[in-house]
Coordinates of C-alpha atoms and ligand atoms in Angstrom, one line a residue:
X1 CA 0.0 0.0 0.0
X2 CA 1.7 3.5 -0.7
X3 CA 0.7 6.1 1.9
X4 CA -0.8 9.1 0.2
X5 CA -0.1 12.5 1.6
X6 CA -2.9 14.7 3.0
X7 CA -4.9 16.6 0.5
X8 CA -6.4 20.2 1.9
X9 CA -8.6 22.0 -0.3
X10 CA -9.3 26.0 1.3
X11 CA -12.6 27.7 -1.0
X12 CA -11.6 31.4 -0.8
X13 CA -8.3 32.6 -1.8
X14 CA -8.9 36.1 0.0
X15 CA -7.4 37.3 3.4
X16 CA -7.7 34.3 5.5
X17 CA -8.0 31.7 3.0
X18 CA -4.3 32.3 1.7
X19 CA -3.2 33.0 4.9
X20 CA -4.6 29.7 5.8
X21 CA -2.4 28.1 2.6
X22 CA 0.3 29.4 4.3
X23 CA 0.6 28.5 7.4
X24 CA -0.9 25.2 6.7
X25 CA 2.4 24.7 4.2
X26 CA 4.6 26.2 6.8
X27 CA 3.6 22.7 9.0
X28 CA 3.9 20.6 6.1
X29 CA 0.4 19.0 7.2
X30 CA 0.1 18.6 3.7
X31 CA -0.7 19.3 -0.4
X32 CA -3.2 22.7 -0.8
X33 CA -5.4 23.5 -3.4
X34 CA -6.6 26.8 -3.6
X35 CA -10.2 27.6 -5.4
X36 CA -11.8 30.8 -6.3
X37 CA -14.5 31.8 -8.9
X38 CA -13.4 31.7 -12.1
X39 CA -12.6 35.3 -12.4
X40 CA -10.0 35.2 -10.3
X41 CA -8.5 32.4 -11.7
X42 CA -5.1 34.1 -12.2
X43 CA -4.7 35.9 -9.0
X44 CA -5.7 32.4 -7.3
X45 CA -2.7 30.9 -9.4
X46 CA -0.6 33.6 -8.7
X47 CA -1.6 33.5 -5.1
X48 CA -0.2 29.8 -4.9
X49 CA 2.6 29.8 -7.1
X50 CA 4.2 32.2 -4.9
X51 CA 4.0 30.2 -1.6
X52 CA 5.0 27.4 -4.0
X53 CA 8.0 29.4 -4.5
X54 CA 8.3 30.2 -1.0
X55 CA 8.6 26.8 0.1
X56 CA 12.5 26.1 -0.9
X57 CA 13.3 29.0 1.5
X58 CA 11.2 27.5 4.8
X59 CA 12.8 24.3 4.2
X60 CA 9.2 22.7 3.9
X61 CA 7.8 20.0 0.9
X62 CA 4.0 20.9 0.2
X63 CA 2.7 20.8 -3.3
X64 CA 0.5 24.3 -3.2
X65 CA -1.7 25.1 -6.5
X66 CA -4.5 27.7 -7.2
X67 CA -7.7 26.6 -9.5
X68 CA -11.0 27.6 -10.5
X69 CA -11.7 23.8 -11.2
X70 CA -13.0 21.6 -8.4
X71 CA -11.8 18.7 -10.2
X72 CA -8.7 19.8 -9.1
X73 CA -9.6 19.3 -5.4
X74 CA -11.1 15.9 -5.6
X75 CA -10.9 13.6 -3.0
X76 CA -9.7 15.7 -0.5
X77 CA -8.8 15.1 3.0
X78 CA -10.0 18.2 4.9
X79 CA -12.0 20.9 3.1
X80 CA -12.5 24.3 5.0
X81 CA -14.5 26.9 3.8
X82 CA -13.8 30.6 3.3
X83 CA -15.9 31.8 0.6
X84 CA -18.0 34.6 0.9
X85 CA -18.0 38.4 1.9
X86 CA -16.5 40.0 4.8
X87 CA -18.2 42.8 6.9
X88 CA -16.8 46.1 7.0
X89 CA -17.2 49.2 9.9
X90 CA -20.8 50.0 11.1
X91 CA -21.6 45.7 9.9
X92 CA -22.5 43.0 12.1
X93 CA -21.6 39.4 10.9
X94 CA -25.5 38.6 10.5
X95 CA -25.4 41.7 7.8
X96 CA -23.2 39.2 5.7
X97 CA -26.1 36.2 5.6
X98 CA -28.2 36.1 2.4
X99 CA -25.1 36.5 0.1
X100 CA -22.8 34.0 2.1
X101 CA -25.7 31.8 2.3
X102 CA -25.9 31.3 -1.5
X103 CA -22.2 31.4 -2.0
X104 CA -21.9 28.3 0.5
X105 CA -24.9 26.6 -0.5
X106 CA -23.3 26.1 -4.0
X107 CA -19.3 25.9 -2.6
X108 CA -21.0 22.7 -0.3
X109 CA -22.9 21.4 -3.8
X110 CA -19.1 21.2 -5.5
X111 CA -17.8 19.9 -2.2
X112 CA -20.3 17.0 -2.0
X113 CA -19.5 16.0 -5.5
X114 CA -16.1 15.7 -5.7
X115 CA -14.9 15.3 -1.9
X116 CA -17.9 13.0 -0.6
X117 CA -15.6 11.7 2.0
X118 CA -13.6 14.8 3.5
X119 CA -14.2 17.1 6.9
X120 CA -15.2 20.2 6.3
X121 CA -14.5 23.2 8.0
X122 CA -16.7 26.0 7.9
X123 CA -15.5 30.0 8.7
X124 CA -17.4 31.7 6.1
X125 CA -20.1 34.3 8.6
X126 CA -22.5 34.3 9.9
X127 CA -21.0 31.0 10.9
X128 CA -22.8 29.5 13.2
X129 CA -25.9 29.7 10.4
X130 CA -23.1 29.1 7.7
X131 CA -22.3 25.7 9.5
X132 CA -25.8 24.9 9.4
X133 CA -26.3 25.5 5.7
X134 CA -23.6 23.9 4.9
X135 CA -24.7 21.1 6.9
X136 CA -28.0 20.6 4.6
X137 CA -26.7 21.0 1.4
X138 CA -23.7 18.5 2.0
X139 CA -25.7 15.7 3.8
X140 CA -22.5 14.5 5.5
X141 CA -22.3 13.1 9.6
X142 CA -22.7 15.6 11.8
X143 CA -18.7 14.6 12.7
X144 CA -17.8 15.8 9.4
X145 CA -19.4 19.4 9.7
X146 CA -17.6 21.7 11.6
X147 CA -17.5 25.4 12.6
X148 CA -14.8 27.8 13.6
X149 CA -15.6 30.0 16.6
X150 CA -14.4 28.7 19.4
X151 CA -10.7 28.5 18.7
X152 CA -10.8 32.3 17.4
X153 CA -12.9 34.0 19.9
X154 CA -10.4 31.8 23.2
X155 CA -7.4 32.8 21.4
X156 CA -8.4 36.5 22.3
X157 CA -9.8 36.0 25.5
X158 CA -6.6 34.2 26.2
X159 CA -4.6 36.6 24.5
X160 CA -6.5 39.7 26.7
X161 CA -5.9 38.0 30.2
X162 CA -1.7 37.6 29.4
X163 CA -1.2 40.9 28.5
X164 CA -3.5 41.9 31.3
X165 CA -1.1 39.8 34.0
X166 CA 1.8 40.2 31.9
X167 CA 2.5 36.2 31.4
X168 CA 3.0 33.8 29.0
X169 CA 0.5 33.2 26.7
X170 CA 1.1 29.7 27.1
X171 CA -0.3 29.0 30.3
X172 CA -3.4 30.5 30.2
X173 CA -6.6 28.4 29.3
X174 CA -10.0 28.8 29.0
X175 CA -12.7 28.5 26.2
X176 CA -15.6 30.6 24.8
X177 CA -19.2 28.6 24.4
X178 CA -21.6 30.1 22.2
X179 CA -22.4 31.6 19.4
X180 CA -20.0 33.7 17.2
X181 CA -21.4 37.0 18.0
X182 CA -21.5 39.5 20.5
X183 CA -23.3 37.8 23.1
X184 CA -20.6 34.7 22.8
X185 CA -19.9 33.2 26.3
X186 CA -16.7 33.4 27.8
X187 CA -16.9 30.7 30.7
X188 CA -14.3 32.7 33.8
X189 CA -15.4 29.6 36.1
X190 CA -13.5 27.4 33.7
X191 CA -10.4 29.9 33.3
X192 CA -6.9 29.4 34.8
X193 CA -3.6 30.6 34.3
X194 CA -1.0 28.2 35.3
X195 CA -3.6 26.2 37.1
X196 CA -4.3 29.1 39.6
X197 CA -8.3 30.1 39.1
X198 CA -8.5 33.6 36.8
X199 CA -11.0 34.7 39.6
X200 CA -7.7 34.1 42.1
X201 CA -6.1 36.4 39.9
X202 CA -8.0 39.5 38.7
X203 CA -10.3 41.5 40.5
X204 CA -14.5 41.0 38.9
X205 CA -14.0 44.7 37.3
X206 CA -11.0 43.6 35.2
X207 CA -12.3 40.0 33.8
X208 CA -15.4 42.1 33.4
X209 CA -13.8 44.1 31.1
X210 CA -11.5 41.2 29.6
X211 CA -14.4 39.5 28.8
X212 CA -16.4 42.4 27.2
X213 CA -13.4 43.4 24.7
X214 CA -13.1 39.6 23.8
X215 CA -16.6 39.7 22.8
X216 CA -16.7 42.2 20.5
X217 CA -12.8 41.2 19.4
X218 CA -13.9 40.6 15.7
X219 CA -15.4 44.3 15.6
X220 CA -12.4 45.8 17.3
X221 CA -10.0 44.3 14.3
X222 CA -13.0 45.5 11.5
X223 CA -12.9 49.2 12.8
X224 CA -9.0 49.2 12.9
X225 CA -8.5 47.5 9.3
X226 CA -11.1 49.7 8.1
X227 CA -11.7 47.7 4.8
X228 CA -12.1 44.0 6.1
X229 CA -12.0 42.0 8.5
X230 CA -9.5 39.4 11.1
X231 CA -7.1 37.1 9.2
X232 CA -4.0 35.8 11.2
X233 CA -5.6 34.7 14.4
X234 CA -8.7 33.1 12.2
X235 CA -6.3 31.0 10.6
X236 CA -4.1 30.2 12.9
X237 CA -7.4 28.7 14.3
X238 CA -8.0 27.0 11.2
X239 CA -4.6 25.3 11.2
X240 CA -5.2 24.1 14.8
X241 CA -7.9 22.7 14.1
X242 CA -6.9 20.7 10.6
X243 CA -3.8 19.5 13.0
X244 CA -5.9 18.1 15.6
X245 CA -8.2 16.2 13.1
X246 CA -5.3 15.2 10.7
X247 CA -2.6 14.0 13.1
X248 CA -5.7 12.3 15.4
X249 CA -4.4 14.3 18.3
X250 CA -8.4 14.6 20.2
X251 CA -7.3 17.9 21.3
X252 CA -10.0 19.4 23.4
X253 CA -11.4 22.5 21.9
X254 CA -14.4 24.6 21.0
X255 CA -16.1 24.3 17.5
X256 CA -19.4 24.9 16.1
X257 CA -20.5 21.3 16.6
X258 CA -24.2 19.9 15.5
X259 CA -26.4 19.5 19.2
X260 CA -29.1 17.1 19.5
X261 CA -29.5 17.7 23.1
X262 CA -26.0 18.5 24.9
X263 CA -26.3 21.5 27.0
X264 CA -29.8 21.1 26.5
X265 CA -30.3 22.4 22.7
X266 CA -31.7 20.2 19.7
X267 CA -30.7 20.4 16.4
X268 CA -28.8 23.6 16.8
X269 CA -24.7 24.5 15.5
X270 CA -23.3 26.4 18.5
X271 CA -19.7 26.4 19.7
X272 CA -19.3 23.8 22.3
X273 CA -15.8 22.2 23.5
X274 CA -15.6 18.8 21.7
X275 CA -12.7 16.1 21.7
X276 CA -11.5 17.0 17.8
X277 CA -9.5 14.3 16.7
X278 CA -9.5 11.8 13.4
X279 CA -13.3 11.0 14.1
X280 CA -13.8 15.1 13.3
X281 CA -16.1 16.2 16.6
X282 CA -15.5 12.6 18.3
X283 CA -17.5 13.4 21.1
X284 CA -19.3 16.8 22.6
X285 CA -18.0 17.7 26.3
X286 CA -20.7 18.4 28.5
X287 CA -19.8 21.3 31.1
X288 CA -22.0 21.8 34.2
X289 CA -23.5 25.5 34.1
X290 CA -24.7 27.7 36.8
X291 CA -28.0 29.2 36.4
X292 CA -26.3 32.6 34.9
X293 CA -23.7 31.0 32.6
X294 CA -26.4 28.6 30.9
X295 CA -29.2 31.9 31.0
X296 CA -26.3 33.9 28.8
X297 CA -26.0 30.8 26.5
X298 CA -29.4 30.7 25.9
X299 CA -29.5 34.0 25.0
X300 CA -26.7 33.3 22.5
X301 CA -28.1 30.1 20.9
X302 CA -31.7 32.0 20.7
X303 CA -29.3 34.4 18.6
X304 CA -27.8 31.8 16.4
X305 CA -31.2 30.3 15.7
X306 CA -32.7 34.5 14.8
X307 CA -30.2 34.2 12.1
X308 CA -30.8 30.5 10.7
X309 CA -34.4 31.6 10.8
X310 CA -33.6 34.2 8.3
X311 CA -31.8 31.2 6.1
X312 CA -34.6 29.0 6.2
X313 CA -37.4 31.4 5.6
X314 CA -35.7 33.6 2.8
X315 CA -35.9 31.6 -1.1
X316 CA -31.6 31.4 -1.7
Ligands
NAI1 N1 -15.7 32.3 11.7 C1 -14.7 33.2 11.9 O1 -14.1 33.1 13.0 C2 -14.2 34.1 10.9 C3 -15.0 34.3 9.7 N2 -14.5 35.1 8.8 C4 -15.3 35.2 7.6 O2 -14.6 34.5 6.5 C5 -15.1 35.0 5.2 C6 -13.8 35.3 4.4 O3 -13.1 36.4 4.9 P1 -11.9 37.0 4.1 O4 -11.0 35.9 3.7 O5 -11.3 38.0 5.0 O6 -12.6 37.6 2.9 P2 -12.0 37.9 1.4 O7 -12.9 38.8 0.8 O8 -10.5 38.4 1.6 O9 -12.0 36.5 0.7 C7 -13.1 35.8 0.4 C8 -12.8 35.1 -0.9 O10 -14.0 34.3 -1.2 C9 -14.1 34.2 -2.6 N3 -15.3 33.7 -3.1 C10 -16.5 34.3 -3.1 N4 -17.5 33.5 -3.6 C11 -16.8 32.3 -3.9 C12 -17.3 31.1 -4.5 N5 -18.5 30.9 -4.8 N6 -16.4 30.1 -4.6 C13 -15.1 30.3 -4.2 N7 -14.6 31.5 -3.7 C14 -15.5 32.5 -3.5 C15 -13.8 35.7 -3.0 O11 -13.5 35.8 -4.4 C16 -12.6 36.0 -2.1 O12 -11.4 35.8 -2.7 C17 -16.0 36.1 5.6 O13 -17.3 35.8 5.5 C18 -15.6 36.5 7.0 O14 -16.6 37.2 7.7 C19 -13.4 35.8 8.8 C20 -12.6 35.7 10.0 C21 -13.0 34.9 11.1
OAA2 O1 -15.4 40.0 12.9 C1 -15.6 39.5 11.7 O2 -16.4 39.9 10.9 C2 -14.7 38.3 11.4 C3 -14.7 37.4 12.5 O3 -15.7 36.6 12.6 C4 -13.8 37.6 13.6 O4 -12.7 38.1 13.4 O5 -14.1 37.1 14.7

């Protein structure tokens, strides 16, 4: 038997699909194709000849091409998703949701056809609805459908307490439940920094505010780039997450994952932490809640399901 290397397909060579390419190549966790629409056929060539070229110098072997052809993605391993418009200043993500809808609804119909077996990874926004849409129109497992939140929205969170306590990045955990909007739910009961409890740490005022600017972190990048939105940090979250399903390493993180029941929700894609391994979403960890943590996730899942409403009702 010859073992084949990992195919990755990214839809949408724009700001964080190429970034994606990247940094995906720059961990050699395998071959990239990138697609666009056929207009920008070139540009997507271009695009990935470059990092092609780029490769000799990092010292890294990954074949990297850009397509307008989804033959040229068959059979591929992981497929994430990053077609579609961003928002710009004075837009929320929902503002994005009838033209993203349609542009996923027929990326999924190509994915279906020529990658019937691969895990797909959804960041195109509104997401959470996104991940639903692209749920229906690809008819794969629920462990096959994914959504990127979770990863993004911690990394800030995270990101916010260090620089708050002036420590290493690296030893401060937590997660974000929710949807991906401004009501997300950043769980301080379940945050720690070197083990030692957050609350331990900062006074309520300060987390307060930590957890407030890590809510509305998406908007803060929008207004500074002006024309655009977040592209490192959402990739880097893509390329965590790829990792974690193609090396089987069942890290524990939170994804917009399909819920028929956990946390008390039915048939509803919200980020929850999950075990994200070779199985895709292997299994959905269940957290208890107190009264006020599960009343602010409610209020963010009845947010998530405002904006699928809009998906199902309007003729795409
Ligand atoms: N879930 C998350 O955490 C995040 C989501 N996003 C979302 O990701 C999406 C992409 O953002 P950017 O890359 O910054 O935008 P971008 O505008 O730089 O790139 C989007 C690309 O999608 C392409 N595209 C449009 N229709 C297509 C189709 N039918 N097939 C293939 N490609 C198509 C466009 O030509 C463009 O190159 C946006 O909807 C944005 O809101 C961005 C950051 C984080
Ligand atoms: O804010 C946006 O529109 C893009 C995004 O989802 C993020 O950066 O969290």
């Amino acid at each position: 038997m010859r073992i084949k290397r990992n195919k990755i397909t990214i839809v949408g060579a724009g700001f964080t699909g190429a970034t994606t390419a990247l940094m995906l190549a720059q961990k050699e966790l395998g071959d990239i194709v990138l697609v666009d629409i056929p207009e920008l056929e070139n540009p997507t060539k271009g695009k990935a000849l470059d990092m092609l070229e780029a490769t000799p110098v990092m010292g890294v072997d990954a074949k990297i091409i850009g397509t307008a052809n989804y033959e040229d993605t068959a059979d591929s391993d992981i497929v994430i998703v990053t077609a579609g418009i961003a928002r710009k200043p004075g837009m929320s993500r929902d503002d994005l949701v009838s033209t993203n809808a349609r542009i996923v609804t027929s990326v999924c119909e190509q994915i279906k056809r020529t990658s019937p077996n691969a895990y797909v990874i959804i960041l195109s926004n509104p997401v959470d609805a996104m991940t639903y849409v692209a749920y229906q129109v690809l008819g794969f497992p629920k462990n096959r459908v994914i959504g990127q939140s979770g990863v993004l929205d911690t990394a800030r969170y995270c990101t916010f307490i260090a620089e708050e306590l002036n420590v290493s990045v690296e030893d401060v955990q937590g997660f974000v439940l929710g949807g991906h909007g401004d009501d997300m739910v950043p769980l301080v009961r379940y945050s720690n920094v070197g083990g030692i409890p957050l609350e331990k740490l900062l006074p309520a005022d300060r987390i307060a505010a930590i957890v407030d600017r890590a809510r509305v972190g998406g908007g803060e990048i929008v207004s500074l780039l002006g024309n655009g939105s977040a592209y490192y940090a959402p990739a880097a979250s893509l390329v965590q997450m790829t990792e974690a399903i193609l090396k089987d390493k069942k890290r524990i993180l939170p994804v917009i994952a399909y819920l028929e029941g956990e946390f008390g929700y039915q048939q509803l894609f919200m980020g929850v932490p999950v075990i994200l391994g070779a199985g895709g979403i292997e299994k959905v960890m269940e957290l208890e809640l107190t009264e006020e943590e599960q009343a602010a996730l409610d209020q963010s899942a009845q947010s998530v399901r405002d904006v699928i409403a809009i998906v199902q009702t309007s003729s795409l």
